CSV table of C-alpha atoms and ligand atoms in Angstrom, one decimal:
chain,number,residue,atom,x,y,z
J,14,UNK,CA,0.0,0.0,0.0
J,15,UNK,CA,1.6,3.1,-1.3
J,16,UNK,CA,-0.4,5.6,1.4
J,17,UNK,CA,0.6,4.9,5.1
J,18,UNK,CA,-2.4,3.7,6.1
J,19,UNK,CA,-5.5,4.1,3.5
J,20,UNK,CA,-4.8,3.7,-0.7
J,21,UNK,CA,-7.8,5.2,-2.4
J,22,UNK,CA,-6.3,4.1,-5.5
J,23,UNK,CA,-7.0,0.3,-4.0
J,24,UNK,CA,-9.5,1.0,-1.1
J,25,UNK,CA,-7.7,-1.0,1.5
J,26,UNK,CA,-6.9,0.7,5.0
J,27,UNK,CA,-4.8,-1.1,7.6
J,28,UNK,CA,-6.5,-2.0,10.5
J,29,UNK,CA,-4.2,-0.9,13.3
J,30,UNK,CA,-5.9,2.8,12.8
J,31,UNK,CA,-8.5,1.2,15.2
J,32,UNK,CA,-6.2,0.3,17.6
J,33,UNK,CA,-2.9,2.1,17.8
J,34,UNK,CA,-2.9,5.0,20.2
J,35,UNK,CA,-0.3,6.6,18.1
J,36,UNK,CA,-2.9,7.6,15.7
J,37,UNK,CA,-5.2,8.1,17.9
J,38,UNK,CA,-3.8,10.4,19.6
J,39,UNK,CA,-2.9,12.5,16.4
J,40,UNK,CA,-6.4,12.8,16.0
J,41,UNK,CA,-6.6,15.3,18.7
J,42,UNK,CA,-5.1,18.0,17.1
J,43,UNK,CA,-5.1,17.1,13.1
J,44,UNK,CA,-9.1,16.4,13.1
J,45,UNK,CA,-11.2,16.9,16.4
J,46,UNK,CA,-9.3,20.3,17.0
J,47,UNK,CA,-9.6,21.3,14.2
J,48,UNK,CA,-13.1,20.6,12.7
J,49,UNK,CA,-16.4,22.7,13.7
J,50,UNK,CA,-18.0,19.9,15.8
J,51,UNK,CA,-21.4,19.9,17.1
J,52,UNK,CA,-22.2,21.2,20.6
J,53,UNK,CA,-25.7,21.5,21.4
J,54,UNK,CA,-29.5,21.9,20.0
J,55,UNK,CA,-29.7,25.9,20.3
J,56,UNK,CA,-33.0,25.7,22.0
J,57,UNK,CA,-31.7,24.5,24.7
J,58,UNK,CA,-29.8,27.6,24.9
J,59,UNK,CA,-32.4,29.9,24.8
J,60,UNK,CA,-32.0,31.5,28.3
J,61,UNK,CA,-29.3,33.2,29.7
J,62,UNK,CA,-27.6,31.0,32.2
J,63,UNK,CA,-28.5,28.2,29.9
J,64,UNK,CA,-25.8,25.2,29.7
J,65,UNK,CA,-25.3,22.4,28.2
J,66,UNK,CA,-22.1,20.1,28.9
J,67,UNK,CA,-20.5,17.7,26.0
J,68,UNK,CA,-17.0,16.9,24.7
J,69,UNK,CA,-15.2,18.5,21.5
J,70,UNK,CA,-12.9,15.3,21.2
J,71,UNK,CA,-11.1,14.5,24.1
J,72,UNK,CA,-11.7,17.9,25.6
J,73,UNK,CA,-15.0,18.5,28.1
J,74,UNK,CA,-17.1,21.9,26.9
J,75,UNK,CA,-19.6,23.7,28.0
J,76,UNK,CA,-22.3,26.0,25.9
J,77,UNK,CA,-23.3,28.5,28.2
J,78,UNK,CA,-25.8,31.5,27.2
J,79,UNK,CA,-24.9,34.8,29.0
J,80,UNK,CA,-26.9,37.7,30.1
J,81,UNK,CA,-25.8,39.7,27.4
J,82,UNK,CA,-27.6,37.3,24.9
J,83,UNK,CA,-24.7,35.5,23.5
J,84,UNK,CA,-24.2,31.7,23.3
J,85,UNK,CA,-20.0,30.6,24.2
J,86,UNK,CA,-18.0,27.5,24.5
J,87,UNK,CA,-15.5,27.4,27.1
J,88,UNK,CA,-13.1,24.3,28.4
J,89,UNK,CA,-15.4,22.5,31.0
J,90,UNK,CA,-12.1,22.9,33.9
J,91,UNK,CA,-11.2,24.7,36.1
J,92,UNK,CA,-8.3,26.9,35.4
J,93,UNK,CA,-6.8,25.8,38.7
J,94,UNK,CA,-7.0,22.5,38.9
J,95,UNK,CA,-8.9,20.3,36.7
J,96,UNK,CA,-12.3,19.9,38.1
J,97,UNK,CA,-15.0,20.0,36.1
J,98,UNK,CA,-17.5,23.3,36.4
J,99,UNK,CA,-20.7,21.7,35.4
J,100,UNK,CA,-21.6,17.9,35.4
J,101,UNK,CA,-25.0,17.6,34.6
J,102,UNK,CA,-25.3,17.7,30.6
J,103,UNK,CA,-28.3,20.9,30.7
J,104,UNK,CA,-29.1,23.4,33.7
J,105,UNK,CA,-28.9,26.6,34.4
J,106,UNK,CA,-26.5,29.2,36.4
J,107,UNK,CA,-25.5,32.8,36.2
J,108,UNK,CA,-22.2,32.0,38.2
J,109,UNK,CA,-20.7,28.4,38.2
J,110,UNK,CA,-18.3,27.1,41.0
J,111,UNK,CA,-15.7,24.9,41.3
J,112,UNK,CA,-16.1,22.6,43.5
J,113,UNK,CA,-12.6,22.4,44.6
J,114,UNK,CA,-11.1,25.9,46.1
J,115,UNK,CA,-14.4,27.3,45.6
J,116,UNK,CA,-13.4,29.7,42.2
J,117,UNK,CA,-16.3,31.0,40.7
J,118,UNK,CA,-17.1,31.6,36.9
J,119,UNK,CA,-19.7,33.9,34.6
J,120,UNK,CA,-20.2,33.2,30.7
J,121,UNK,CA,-19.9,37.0,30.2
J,122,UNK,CA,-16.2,38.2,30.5
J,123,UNK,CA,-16.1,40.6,33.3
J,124,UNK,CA,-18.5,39.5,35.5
J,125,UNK,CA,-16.7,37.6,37.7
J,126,UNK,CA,-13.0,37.6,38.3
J,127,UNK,CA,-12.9,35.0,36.4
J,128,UNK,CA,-14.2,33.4,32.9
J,129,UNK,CA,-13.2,29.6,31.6
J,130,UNK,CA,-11.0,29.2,28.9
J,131,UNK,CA,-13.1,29.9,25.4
J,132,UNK,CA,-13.1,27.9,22.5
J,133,UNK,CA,-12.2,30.9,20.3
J,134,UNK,CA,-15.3,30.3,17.3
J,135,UNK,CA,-19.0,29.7,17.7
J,136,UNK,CA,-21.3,29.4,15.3
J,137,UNK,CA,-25.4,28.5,14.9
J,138,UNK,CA,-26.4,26.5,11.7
J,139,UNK,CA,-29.9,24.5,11.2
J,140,UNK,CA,-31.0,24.3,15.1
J,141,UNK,CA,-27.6,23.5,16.2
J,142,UNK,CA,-24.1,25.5,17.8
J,143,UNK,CA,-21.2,24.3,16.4
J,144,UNK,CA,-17.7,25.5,17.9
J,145,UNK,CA,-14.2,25.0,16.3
J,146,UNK,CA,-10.9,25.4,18.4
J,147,UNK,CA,-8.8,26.1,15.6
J,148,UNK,CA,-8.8,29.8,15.2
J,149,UNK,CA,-7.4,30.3,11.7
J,150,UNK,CA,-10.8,28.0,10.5
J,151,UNK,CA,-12.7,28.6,7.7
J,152,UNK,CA,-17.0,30.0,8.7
J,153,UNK,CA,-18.8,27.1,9.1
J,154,UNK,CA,-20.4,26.9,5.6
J,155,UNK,CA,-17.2,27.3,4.1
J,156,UNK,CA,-16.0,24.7,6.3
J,157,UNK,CA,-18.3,22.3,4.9
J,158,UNK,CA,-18.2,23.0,1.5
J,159,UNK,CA,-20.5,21.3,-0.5
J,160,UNK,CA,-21.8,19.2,1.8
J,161,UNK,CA,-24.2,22.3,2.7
J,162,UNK,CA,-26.4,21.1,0.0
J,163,UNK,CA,-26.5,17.4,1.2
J,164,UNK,CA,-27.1,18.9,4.9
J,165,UNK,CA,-29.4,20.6,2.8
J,166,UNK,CA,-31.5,17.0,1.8
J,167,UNK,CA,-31.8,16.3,5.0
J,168,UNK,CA,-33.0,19.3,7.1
J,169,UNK,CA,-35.3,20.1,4.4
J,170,UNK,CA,-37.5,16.6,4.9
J,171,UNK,CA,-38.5,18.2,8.6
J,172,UNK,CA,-41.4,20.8,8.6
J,173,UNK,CA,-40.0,23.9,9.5
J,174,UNK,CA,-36.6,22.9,9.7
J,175,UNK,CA,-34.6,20.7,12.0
J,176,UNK,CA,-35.5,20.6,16.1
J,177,UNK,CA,-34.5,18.0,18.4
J,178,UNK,CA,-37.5,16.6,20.5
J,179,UNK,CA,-37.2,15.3,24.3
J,180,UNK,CA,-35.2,17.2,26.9
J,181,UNK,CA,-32.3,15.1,27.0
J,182,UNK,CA,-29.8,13.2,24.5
J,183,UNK,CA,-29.7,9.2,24.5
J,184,UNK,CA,-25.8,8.5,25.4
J,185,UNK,CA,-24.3,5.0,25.0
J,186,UNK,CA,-20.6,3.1,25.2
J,187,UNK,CA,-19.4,1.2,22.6
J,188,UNK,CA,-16.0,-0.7,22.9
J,189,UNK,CA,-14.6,0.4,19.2
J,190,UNK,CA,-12.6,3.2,17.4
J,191,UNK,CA,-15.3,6.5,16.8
J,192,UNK,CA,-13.8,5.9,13.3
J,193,UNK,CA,-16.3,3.0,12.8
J,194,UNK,CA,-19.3,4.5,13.5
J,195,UNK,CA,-18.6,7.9,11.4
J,196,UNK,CA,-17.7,5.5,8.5
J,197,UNK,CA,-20.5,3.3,8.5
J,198,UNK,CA,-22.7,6.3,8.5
J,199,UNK,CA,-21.0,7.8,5.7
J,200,UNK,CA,-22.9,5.0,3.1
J,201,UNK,CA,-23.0,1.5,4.7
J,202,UNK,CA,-26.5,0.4,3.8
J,203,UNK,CA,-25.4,-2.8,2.6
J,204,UNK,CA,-25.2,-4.3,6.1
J,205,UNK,CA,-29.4,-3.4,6.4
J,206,UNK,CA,-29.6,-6.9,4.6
J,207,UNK,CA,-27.7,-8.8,7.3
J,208,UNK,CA,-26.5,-7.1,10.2
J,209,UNK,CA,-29.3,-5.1,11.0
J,210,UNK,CA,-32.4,-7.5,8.9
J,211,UNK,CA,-34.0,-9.0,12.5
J,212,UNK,CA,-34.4,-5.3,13.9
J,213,UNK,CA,-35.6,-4.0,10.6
J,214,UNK,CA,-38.1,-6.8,10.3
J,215,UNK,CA,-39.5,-6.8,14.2
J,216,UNK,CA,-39.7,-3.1,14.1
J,217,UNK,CA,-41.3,-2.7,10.9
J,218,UNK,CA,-39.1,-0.4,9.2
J,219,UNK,CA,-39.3,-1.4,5.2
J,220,UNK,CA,-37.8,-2.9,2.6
J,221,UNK,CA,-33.6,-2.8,3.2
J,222,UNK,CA,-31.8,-0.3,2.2
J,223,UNK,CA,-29.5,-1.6,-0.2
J,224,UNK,CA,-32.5,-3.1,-2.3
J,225,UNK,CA,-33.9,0.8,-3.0
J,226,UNK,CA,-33.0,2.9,-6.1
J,227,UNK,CA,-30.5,5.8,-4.4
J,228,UNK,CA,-27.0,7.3,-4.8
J,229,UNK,CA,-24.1,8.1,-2.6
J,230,UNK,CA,-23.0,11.2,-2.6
J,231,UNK,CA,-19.5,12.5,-1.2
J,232,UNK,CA,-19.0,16.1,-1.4
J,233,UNK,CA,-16.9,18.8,0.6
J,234,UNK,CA,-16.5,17.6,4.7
J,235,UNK,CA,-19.5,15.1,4.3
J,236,UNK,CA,-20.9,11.7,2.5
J,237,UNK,CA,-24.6,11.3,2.2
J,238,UNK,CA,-26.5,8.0,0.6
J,239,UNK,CA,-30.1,8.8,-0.2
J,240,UNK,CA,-32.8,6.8,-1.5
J,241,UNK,CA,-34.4,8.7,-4.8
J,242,UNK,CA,-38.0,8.8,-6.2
J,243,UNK,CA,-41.8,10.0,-5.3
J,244,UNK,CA,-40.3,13.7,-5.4
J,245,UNK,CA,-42.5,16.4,-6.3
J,246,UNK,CA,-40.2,19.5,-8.2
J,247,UNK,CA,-38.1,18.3,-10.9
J,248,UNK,CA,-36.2,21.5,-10.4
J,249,UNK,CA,-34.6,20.4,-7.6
J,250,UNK,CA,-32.9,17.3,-7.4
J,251,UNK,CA,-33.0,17.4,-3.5
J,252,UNK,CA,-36.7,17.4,-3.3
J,253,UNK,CA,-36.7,13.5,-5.0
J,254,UNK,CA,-34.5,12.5,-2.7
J,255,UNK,CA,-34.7,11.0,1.2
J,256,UNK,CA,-32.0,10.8,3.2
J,257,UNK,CA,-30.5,7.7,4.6
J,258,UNK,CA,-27.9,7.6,6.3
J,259,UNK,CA,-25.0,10.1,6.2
J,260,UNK,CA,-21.7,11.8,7.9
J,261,UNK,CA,-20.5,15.1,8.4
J,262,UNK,CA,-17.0,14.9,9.1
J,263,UNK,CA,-15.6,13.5,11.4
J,264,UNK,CA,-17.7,12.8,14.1
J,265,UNK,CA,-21.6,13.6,13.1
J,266,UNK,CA,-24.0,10.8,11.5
J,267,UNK,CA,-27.4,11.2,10.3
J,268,UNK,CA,-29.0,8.0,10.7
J,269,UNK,CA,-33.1,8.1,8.4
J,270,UNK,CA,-34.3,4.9,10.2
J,271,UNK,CA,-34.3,6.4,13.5
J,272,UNK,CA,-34.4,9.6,12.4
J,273,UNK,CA,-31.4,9.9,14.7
J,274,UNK,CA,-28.7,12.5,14.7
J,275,UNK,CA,-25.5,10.6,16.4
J,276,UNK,CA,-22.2,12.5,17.7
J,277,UNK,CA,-19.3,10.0,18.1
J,278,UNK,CA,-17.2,11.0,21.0
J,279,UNK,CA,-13.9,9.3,21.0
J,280,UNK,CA,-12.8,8.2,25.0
J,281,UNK,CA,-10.2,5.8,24.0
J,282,UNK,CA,-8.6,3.7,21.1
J,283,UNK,CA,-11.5,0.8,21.7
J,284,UNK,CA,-13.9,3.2,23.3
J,285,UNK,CA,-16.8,5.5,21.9
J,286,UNK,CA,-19.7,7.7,23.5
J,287,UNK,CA,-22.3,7.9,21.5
J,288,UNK,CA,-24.8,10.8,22.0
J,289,UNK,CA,-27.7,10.8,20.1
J,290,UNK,CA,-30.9,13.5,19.3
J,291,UNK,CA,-33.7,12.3,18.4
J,292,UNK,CA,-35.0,15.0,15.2
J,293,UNK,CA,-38.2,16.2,14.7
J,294,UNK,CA,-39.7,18.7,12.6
J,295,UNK,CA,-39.4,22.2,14.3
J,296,UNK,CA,-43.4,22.2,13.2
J,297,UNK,CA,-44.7,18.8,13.9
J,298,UNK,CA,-47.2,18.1,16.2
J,299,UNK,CA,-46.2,16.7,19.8
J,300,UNK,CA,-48.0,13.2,18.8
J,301,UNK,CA,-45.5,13.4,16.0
J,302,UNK,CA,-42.9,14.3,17.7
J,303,UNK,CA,-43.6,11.4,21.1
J,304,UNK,CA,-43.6,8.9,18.4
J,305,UNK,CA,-40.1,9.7,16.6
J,306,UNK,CA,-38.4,9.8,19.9
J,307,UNK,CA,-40.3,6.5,21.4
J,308,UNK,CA,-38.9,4.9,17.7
J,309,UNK,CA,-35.5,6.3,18.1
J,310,UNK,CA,-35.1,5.3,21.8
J,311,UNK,CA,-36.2,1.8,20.6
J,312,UNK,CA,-33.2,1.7,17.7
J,313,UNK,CA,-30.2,4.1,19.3
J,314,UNK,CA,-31.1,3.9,23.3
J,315,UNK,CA,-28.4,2.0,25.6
J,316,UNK,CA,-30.2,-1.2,25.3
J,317,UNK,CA,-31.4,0.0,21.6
J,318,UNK,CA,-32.1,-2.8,18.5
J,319,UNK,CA,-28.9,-1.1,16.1
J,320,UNK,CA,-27.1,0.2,19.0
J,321,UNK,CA,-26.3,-3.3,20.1
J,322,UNK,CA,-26.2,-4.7,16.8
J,323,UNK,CA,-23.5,-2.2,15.3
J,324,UNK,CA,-21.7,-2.8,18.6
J,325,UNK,CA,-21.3,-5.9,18.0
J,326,UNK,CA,-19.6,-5.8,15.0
J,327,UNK,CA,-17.4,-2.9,15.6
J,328,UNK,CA,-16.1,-3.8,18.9
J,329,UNK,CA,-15.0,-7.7,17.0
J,330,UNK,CA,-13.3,-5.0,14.2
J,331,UNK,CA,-11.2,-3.5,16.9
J,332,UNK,CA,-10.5,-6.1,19.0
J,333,UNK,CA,-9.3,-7.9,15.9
J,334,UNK,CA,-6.8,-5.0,15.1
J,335,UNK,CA,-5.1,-4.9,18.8
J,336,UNK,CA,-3.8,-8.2,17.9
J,337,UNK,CA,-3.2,-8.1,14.2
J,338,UNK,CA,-0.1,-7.6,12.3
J,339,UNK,CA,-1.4,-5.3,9.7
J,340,UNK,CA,-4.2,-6.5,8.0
J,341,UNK,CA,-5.7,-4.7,5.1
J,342,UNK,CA,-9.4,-4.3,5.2
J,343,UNK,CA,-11.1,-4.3,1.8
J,344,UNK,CA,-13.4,-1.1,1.5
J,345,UNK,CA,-13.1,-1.7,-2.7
J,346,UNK,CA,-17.2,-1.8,-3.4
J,347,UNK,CA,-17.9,0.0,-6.3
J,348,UNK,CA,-14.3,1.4,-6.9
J,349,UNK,CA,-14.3,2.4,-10.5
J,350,UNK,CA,-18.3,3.2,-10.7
J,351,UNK,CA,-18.0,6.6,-9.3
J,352,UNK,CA,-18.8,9.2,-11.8
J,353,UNK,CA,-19.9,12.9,-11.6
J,354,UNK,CA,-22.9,14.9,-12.7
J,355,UNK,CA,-24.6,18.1,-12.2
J,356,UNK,CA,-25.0,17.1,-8.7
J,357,UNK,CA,-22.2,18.3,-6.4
J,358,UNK,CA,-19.1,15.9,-5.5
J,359,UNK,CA,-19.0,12.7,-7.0
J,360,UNK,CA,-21.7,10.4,-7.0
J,361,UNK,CA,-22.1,6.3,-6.6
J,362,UNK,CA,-24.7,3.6,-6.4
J,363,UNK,CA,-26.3,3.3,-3.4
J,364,UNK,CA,-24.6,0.0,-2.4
J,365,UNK,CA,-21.4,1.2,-2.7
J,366,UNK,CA,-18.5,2.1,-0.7
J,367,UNK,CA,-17.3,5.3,-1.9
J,368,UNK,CA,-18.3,7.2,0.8
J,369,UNK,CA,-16.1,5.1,3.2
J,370,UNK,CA,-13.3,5.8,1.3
J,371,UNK,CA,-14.2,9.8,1.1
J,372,UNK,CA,-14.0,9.5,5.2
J,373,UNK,CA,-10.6,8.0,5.4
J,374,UNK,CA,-9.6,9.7,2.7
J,375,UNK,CA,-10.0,12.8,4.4
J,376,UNK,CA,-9.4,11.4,7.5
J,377,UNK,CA,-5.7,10.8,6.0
J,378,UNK,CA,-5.1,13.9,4.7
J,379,UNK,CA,-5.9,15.4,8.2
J,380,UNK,CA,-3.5,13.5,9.5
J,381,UNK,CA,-1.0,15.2,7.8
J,382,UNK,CA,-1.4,18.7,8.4
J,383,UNK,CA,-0.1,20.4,11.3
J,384,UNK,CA,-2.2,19.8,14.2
J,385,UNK,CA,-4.3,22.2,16.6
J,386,UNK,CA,-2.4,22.4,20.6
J,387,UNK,CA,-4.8,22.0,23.6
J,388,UNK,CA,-6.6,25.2,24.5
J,389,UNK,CA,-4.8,25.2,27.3
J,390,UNK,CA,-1.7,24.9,26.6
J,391,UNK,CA,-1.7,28.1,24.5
J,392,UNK,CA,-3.3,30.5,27.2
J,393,UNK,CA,-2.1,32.8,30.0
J,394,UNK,CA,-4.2,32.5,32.5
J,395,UNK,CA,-4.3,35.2,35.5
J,396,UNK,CA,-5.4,33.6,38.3
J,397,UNK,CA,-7.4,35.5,41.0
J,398,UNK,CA,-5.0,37.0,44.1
J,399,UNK,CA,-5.2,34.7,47.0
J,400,UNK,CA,-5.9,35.7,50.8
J,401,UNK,CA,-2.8,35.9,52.0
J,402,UNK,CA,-2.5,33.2,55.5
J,403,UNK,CA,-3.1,35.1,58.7
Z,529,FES,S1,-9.3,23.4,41.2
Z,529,FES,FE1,-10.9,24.8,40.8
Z,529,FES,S2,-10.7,26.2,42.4
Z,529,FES,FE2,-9.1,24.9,42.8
């Protein structure tokens, strides 16, 4: 294999990328750090003192909403120690405090002595915040290139735009490399006929995926498969088309059959927190809305149908790698039958695995671009005077 770990030209990929911590630690700074990664639904930001806890990577964040109207991620630590300022993944405080020397906090610089280290950009887009820690990033949209119109196909099949119902996200462990999951979600419908063809047939959900007319799509940060027909505007291609599963890179899947929206925190080489929202259109009715969560908790809860079945199979993928010698895994489905069109990217049949090999081709080129320090480690921080000792 020419490319150290993934040849497009081929579409093998060693599989010690699952399980060396070599890579995995690279993958701090040359992808998490410095992709816009999703942080929160904004409606649950709509107050001030509003917060809501997740990880960008390794690192622990915190959305918080000031007085002064704006929404900011900050480094969920402590700048004296590393204690964490909120646990609890939503609530609401003007002032946080940690619970170790008793240092206290405010979202709005100024406020108190004191404010958390900020992840230096912020951005809303389609019901969500997004926040990058690499300060020299491209805006959001330009981040994502064309892969705006994909995110496009799918926010557009929710009345009035993309919400997130229930009050909290579903969170699960799985024991493999976060690099599964975001793959798998980039195109992998073929494993609806096998992997996942007892869950699809006690829960009802339709014919498999692979056996539907659709395309894959891989264009700018993103891959998208989609199942076409029964559109109604021939003007727009979008409008013929229903999202299936899809990733925008790295870390944030779009999964149709739940109508799931997944983010794929990495915790370790063999270890990955999956936090899910369940979608619902910003206009639907609540009976609507009780019904897609009920159906997602059923597919992508702890103890959900797919959860356990794509657990299974990843976790055996990166158990195998700890102990192999550097086996090539085959991701060669449909090389050669990718074409392009008016549609942007490059396009594929739907059983395919070209968008698999968009991720880790990307992925690879990360890897090799200078990578993005630790917040903290770039930042002077004054820390408050302390009483001096009677
Ligand atoms: S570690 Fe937070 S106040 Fe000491």
């Amino acid at each position: 294999m020419p490319a150290p770990y993934f040849d497009p030209k081929t579409g093998l990929l060693l599989d010690r990328v699952f399980a060396s911590r070599r890579i995995f630690d690279l993958e701090q700074g040359s992808v998490f750090r410095k992709s816009w990664l999703l942080i929160a639904p904004t409606d649950w930001l709509d107050e001030p003192g509003a917060f809501v806890t997740t990880s960008m990577g390794r690192d622990p964040v915190l959305a918080w909403r000031a007085s002064d109207g704006r929404t900011r991620v900050f480094i969920n630590r402590c700048v004296g120690g590393s204690s964490r300022l909120a646990e609890d993944e939503r609530g609401s405080m003007e002032v946080l405090t940690c619970p170790c020397h008793g240092w206290a906090y405010a979202a709005q610089a100024g406020a108190t002595e004191l404010s958390p280290i900020a992840v230096p950009r912020v951005e809303a887009f389609s019901g969500f915040i997004f926040a990058c820690m690499d300060e020299e990033a491209p805006p959001l949209a330009d981040w994502m290139g064309d892969f705006g119109w994909c995110w496009e196909v799918i926010s557009r099949r929710y009345a009035g735009g993309l919400a997130v119902c229930g009050g909290a996200s579903l969170r699960a462990r799985l024991a493999c490399n976060w690099k599964l999951a975001a793959e798998a979600h980039s195109g992998d419908v073929y494993s609806d006929l096998t992997l996942s063809k007892a869950t699809r047939e006690v829960l009802d959900l339709g014919a498999a995926l692979a056996e539907r007319r659709g395309l894959q799509i891989a264009a700018g940060r993103g891959a998208i498969a989609v199942t076409v027909g029964g559109g109604r505007s021939p003007e727009d291609p979008r409008e013929d088309m229903t999202p299936v599963l899809a990733t925008l890179f790295p870390n944030i899947s779009y999964d149709g059959r739940g109508s799931a929206l997944h983010v794929w925190h990495p915790r370790g080489v063999a270890e990955t927190e999956v936090q899910t929202y369940c979608l619902a259109g910003r206009d639907d009715a609540e009976v609507h809305s009780l019904g897609a969560r009920r159906r997602c908790q059923q597919l992508f809860g702890p103890a959900g149908l797919m959860t356990q079945d794509q657990d299974a199979v990843w976790s055996a993928i990166s158990a195998g790698a700890r102990t192999s010698r550097g086996h090539p895994l085959n991701l060669a489905m449909g090389l050669g039958r990718e074409r392009r069109s008016n549609l942007p990217g490059r396009q594929s049949d739907l059983a395919s695995e070209m968008n698999q090999r968009a991720f880790y081709e990307w992925w690879q080129e990360q890897l090799s671009t200078p990578s993005v320090p630790p917040l903290g480690d770039r930042m002077t921080v004054d820390r408050p005077s302390r009483p001096a000792p009677n």
